[in-house]
CSV table of C-alpha atoms in Angstrom, one decimal:
chain,number,residue,atom,x,y,z
A,1,MET,CA,15.1,-99.8,-38.2
A,2,LEU,CA,17.8,-98.1,-40.2
A,3,ALA,CA,19.7,-97.0,-37.1
A,4,ILE,CA,19.7,-100.5,-35.6
A,5,VAL,CA,21.0,-102.1,-38.7
A,6,GLY,CA,23.5,-99.2,-39.3
A,7,ARG,CA,25.3,-100.2,-36.1
A,8,LEU,CA,26.3,-103.6,-37.5
A,9,SER,CA,29.9,-103.8,-38.6
A,10,ALA,CA,29.9,-107.1,-40.5
A,11,TYR,CA,29.2,-107.1,-44.3
A,12,VAL,CA,28.2,-109.8,-46.7
A,13,PRO,CA,27.1,-109.9,-50.3
A,14,LEU,CA,23.4,-109.4,-50.8
A,15,SER,CA,23.2,-112.9,-52.3
A,16,SER,CA,23.9,-114.3,-48.8
A,17,LEU,CA,20.7,-112.7,-47.5
A,18,ALA,CA,18.3,-112.9,-50.5
A,19,SER,CA,17.6,-114.9,-53.6
A,20,ARG,CA,16.1,-113.4,-56.8
A,21,SER,CA,12.7,-114.7,-57.9
A,22,THR,CA,12.1,-114.4,-61.7
A,23,ALA,CA,8.6,-116.1,-61.8
A,24,CYS,CA,6.6,-114.3,-64.4
A,25,LEU,CA,3.1,-114.5,-65.6
A,26,ASP,CA,1.6,-113.5,-69.0
A,27,ALA,CA,-1.3,-111.1,-69.1
A,28,GLN,CA,-3.8,-113.8,-70.3
A,29,HIS,CA,-3.3,-115.6,-67.0
A,30,PHE,CA,-4.1,-112.7,-64.6
A,31,ASP,CA,-7.1,-112.9,-62.3
A,32,SER,CA,-10.0,-110.6,-62.8
A,33,THR,CA,-8.6,-108.3,-60.1
A,34,VAL,CA,-5.0,-108.0,-59.2
A,35,ALA,CA,-2.8,-106.1,-56.8
A,36,HIS,CA,-0.2,-104.4,-59.0
A,37,TYR,CA,3.1,-103.2,-57.4
A,38,SER,CA,4.4,-100.5,-59.8
A,39,PHE,CA,6.6,-97.4,-59.5
A,40,ALA,CA,3.4,-95.3,-59.7
A,41,ALA,CA,1.8,-97.2,-56.8
A,42,PHE,CA,5.0,-96.9,-54.7
A,43,ASP,CA,5.1,-93.1,-55.3
A,44,GLY,CA,1.4,-92.8,-54.6
A,45,GLY,CA,1.6,-94.2,-51.0
A,46,ALA,CA,3.5,-97.5,-51.2
A,47,GLN,CA,0.3,-99.6,-51.6
A,48,PRO,CA,-0.3,-101.8,-54.6
A,49,SER,CA,-3.0,-100.6,-57.1
A,50,ARG,CA,-6.1,-102.8,-57.3
A,51,VAL,CA,-6.9,-103.0,-61.0
A,52,GLY,CA,-8.7,-105.2,-63.4
A,53,GLY,CA,-6.4,-107.9,-64.7
A,54,ARG,CA,-7.5,-107.2,-68.3
A,55,THR,CA,-6.3,-103.6,-68.1
A,56,ILE,CA,-2.7,-104.8,-67.9
A,57,ARG,CA,-1.3,-105.8,-71.2
A,58,SER,CA,2.3,-107.0,-70.4
A,59,ALA,CA,3.8,-109.8,-68.4
A,60,LYS,CA,4.5,-109.2,-64.7
A,61,LEU,CA,6.5,-110.7,-62.0
A,62,VAL,CA,4.7,-112.9,-59.5
A,63,VAL,CA,4.8,-111.9,-55.9
A,64,SER,CA,3.9,-115.2,-54.1
A,65,GLN,CA,5.5,-114.6,-50.6
A,66,PRO,CA,6.7,-111.7,-48.5
A,67,CYS,CA,9.7,-110.1,-50.2
A,68,VAL,CA,11.5,-106.9,-51.0
A,69,LEU,CA,11.2,-105.2,-54.4
A,70,PHE,CA,14.2,-103.3,-55.6
A,71,PRO,CA,14.1,-100.9,-58.6
A,72,LYS,CA,16.3,-101.7,-61.6
A,73,LEU,CA,15.6,-98.4,-63.1
A,74,ASN,CA,17.2,-95.2,-61.6
A,75,PRO,CA,18.4,-96.7,-58.3
A,76,ARG,CA,19.2,-93.2,-57.1
A,77,ILE,CA,15.5,-93.0,-56.3
A,78,PRO,CA,15.1,-95.4,-53.4
A,79,ARG,CA,11.9,-97.1,-54.4
A,80,ILE,CA,12.7,-100.1,-52.1
A,81,TRP,CA,9.4,-101.8,-51.2
A,82,ASN,CA,9.1,-103.9,-48.1
A,83,ILE,CA,6.3,-106.4,-48.6
A,84,THR,CA,5.7,-107.9,-45.2
A,85,SER,CA,2.4,-109.6,-46.1
A,86,LEU,CA,0.5,-110.3,-49.3
A,87,PRO,CA,-2.9,-108.8,-50.3
A,88,SER,CA,-5.9,-111.1,-50.9
A,89,GLU,CA,-5.7,-110.5,-54.7
A,90,MET,CA,-3.2,-112.0,-57.1
A,91,ALA,CA,0.0,-110.0,-56.4
A,92,LEU,CA,2.0,-108.9,-59.4
A,93,ALA,CA,5.1,-106.6,-59.7
A,94,SER,CA,6.4,-104.5,-62.6
A,95,THR,CA,9.4,-106.1,-64.3
A,96,GLU,CA,11.3,-102.9,-63.5
A,97,PHE,CA,11.7,-104.4,-60.0
A,98,VAL,CA,13.9,-107.1,-58.8
A,99,VAL,CA,12.0,-109.5,-56.5
A,100,LEU,CA,14.3,-110.4,-53.5
A,101,ARG,CA,13.2,-113.2,-51.3
A,102,PRO,CA,14.9,-113.1,-47.9
A,103,VAL,CA,17.0,-116.1,-46.8
A,104,GLY,CA,17.1,-116.7,-43.1
A,105,VAL,CA,16.0,-113.1,-42.3
A,106,ASP,CA,12.8,-111.0,-42.1
A,107,THR,CA,11.9,-108.8,-45.1
A,108,SER,CA,12.1,-105.7,-42.9
A,109,ALA,CA,15.7,-106.6,-41.9
A,110,LEU,CA,16.6,-107.1,-45.6
A,111,TRP,CA,14.9,-103.8,-46.5
A,112,ALA,CA,16.9,-102.0,-43.8
A,113,ALA,CA,20.1,-103.5,-45.0
A,114,LEU,CA,19.4,-102.2,-48.6
A,115,ARG,CA,18.2,-98.8,-47.4
A,116,GLN,CA,21.5,-97.9,-45.7
A,117,PRO,CA,23.1,-94.7,-47.1
A,118,ASP,CA,26.4,-96.3,-48.0
A,119,VAL,CA,24.7,-99.1,-49.9
A,120,LEU,CA,22.6,-96.6,-51.9
A,121,ALA,CA,25.7,-94.6,-52.6
A,122,GLU,CA,27.5,-97.7,-54.0
A,123,LEU,CA,24.5,-98.5,-56.2
A,124,ARG,CA,24.4,-95.0,-57.6
A,125,GLN,CA,28.1,-95.3,-58.5
A,126,LEU,CA,27.4,-98.5,-60.4
A,127,VAL,CA,25.1,-96.6,-62.8
A,128,GLY,CA,27.0,-93.3,-62.5
A,129,GLY,CA,28.2,-93.4,-66.1
A,130,MET,CA,24.7,-93.7,-67.5
A,131,THR,CA,22.2,-90.9,-68.1
A,132,GLY,CA,18.4,-90.6,-67.9
A,133,SER,CA,16.4,-93.7,-68.5
A,134,ARG,CA,19.5,-95.7,-69.1
A,135,GLN,CA,20.4,-95.7,-65.4
A,136,ARG,CA,19.6,-99.3,-64.9
A,137,ILE,CA,21.2,-101.8,-62.5
A,138,GLN,CA,21.5,-105.4,-63.4
A,139,PRO,CA,20.2,-108.0,-61.0
A,140,THR,CA,23.6,-109.7,-60.9
A,141,GLN,CA,25.2,-106.4,-59.9
A,142,LEU,CA,22.7,-105.9,-57.2
A,143,LEU,CA,23.2,-109.4,-55.7
A,144,ARG,CA,27.0,-108.7,-55.5
A,145,VAL,CA,26.6,-105.5,-53.5
A,146,TRP,CA,27.9,-105.7,-49.9
A,147,VAL,CA,25.3,-105.0,-47.2
A,148,ARG,CA,25.3,-105.3,-43.5
A,149,ASP,CA,24.9,-108.9,-42.2
A,150,VAL,CA,21.5,-108.6,-40.5
A,151,ARG,CA,21.8,-112.2,-39.4
A,152,ARG,CA,24.0,-110.8,-36.7
A,153,LEU,CA,21.1,-108.8,-35.1
A,154,THR,CA,20.3,-109.8,-31.6
A,155,PRO,CA,16.9,-111.6,-31.3
A,156,GLY,CA,15.5,-108.6,-29.6
A,157,HIS,CA,16.6,-106.2,-32.4
A,158,ALA,CA,15.5,-108.6,-35.1
A,159,ALA,CA,12.0,-108.9,-33.6
A,160,ALA,CA,11.8,-105.1,-33.1
A,161,ILE,CA,12.6,-104.5,-36.8
A,162,ALA,CA,10.1,-107.2,-38.0
A,163,ASN,CA,7.4,-105.7,-35.8
A,164,LEU,CA,8.1,-102.2,-37.0
A,165,GLY,CA,8.0,-103.2,-40.6
A,166,ALA,CA,4.7,-105.0,-40.2
A,167,LEU,CA,3.3,-102.0,-38.3
A,168,CYS,CA,4.3,-99.6,-41.0
A,169,ASN,CA,2.6,-101.7,-43.6
A,170,GLU,CA,-0.6,-101.9,-41.4
A,171,ARG,CA,-0.6,-98.1,-41.0
A,172,ARG,CA,-0.3,-97.6,-44.8
A,173,ILE,CA,-3.2,-100.0,-45.4
A,174,GLU,CA,-5.3,-98.1,-42.8
A,175,SER,CA,-4.4,-94.8,-44.3
A,176,ALA,CA,-5.4,-95.9,-47.8
A,177,ARG,CA,-8.7,-97.2,-46.4
A,178,LEU,CA,-9.5,-94.0,-44.7
A,179,ALA,CA,-8.5,-92.0,-47.8
A,180,SER,CA,-10.9,-94.1,-49.9
A,181,CYS,CA,-13.8,-93.5,-47.4
A,182,ARG,CA,-13.0,-89.8,-47.5
A,183,ASP,CA,-13.1,-89.7,-51.2
A,184,ALA,CA,-16.4,-91.5,-51.3
A,185,LEU,CA,-18.1,-89.4,-48.7
A,186,LEU,CA,-16.7,-85.9,-49.5
A,187,PRO,CA,-18.8,-85.4,-52.7
A,188,LEU,CA,-22.0,-86.3,-50.8
A,189,LEU,CA,-21.1,-83.9,-48.0
A,190,MET,CA,-20.3,-81.1,-50.4
A,191,SER,CA,-23.5,-81.6,-52.4
A,192,GLY,CA,-25.6,-81.5,-49.3
A,193,ILE,CA,-27.2,-84.9,-49.9
A,194,ASP,CA,-29.1,-86.3,-46.9
A,195,GLY,CA,-29.3,-89.9,-46.0
A,196,LEU,CA,-25.7,-90.7,-45.0
A,197,PRO,CA,-25.6,-93.9,-42.9
A,198,ALA,CA,-26.0,-93.0,-39.2
A,199,GLY,CA,-23.3,-93.9,-36.7
A,200,ARG,CA,-20.5,-94.0,-39.3
């Protein structure tokens, strides 16, 4: 995906390709179970954490449609999250993310435009004078950054990028499901307990 977008020569401000969503929800309005998009969840496999709504004490951003999450904190670490589809649970994101809704393009194309090395280098320069936890980019700065104009992708390339992004997300979901099954079965196997369901 990155290579295809990297061949584009035209640039536009990010604001031409995405709008920022600031919809927020207080903790008392969370469902009993939520899908939480956090830095820890991204680092742990890029799948939202399913947690009890009452375990979260602070307000969160609402993720109501496919989007791209961009980290405000320490943009030198590329925690750019391509959300191609939503989970069945209420979806919430840490306020340390900027929620970017694509305008006229697929989320995967928007993700690939942001993930380009030259864009990441520019973002690092914007916070270069800050240190440690103070390395924070403002949403207005982010939306002014110039990225490749993915609207110029051929229909074939645009479809290929969208399909690849969706496939990557499906594979991560499947990997998480298999890991959960492994973690549930392994203690039983190690303890030598009989009676595991046959044919599974």
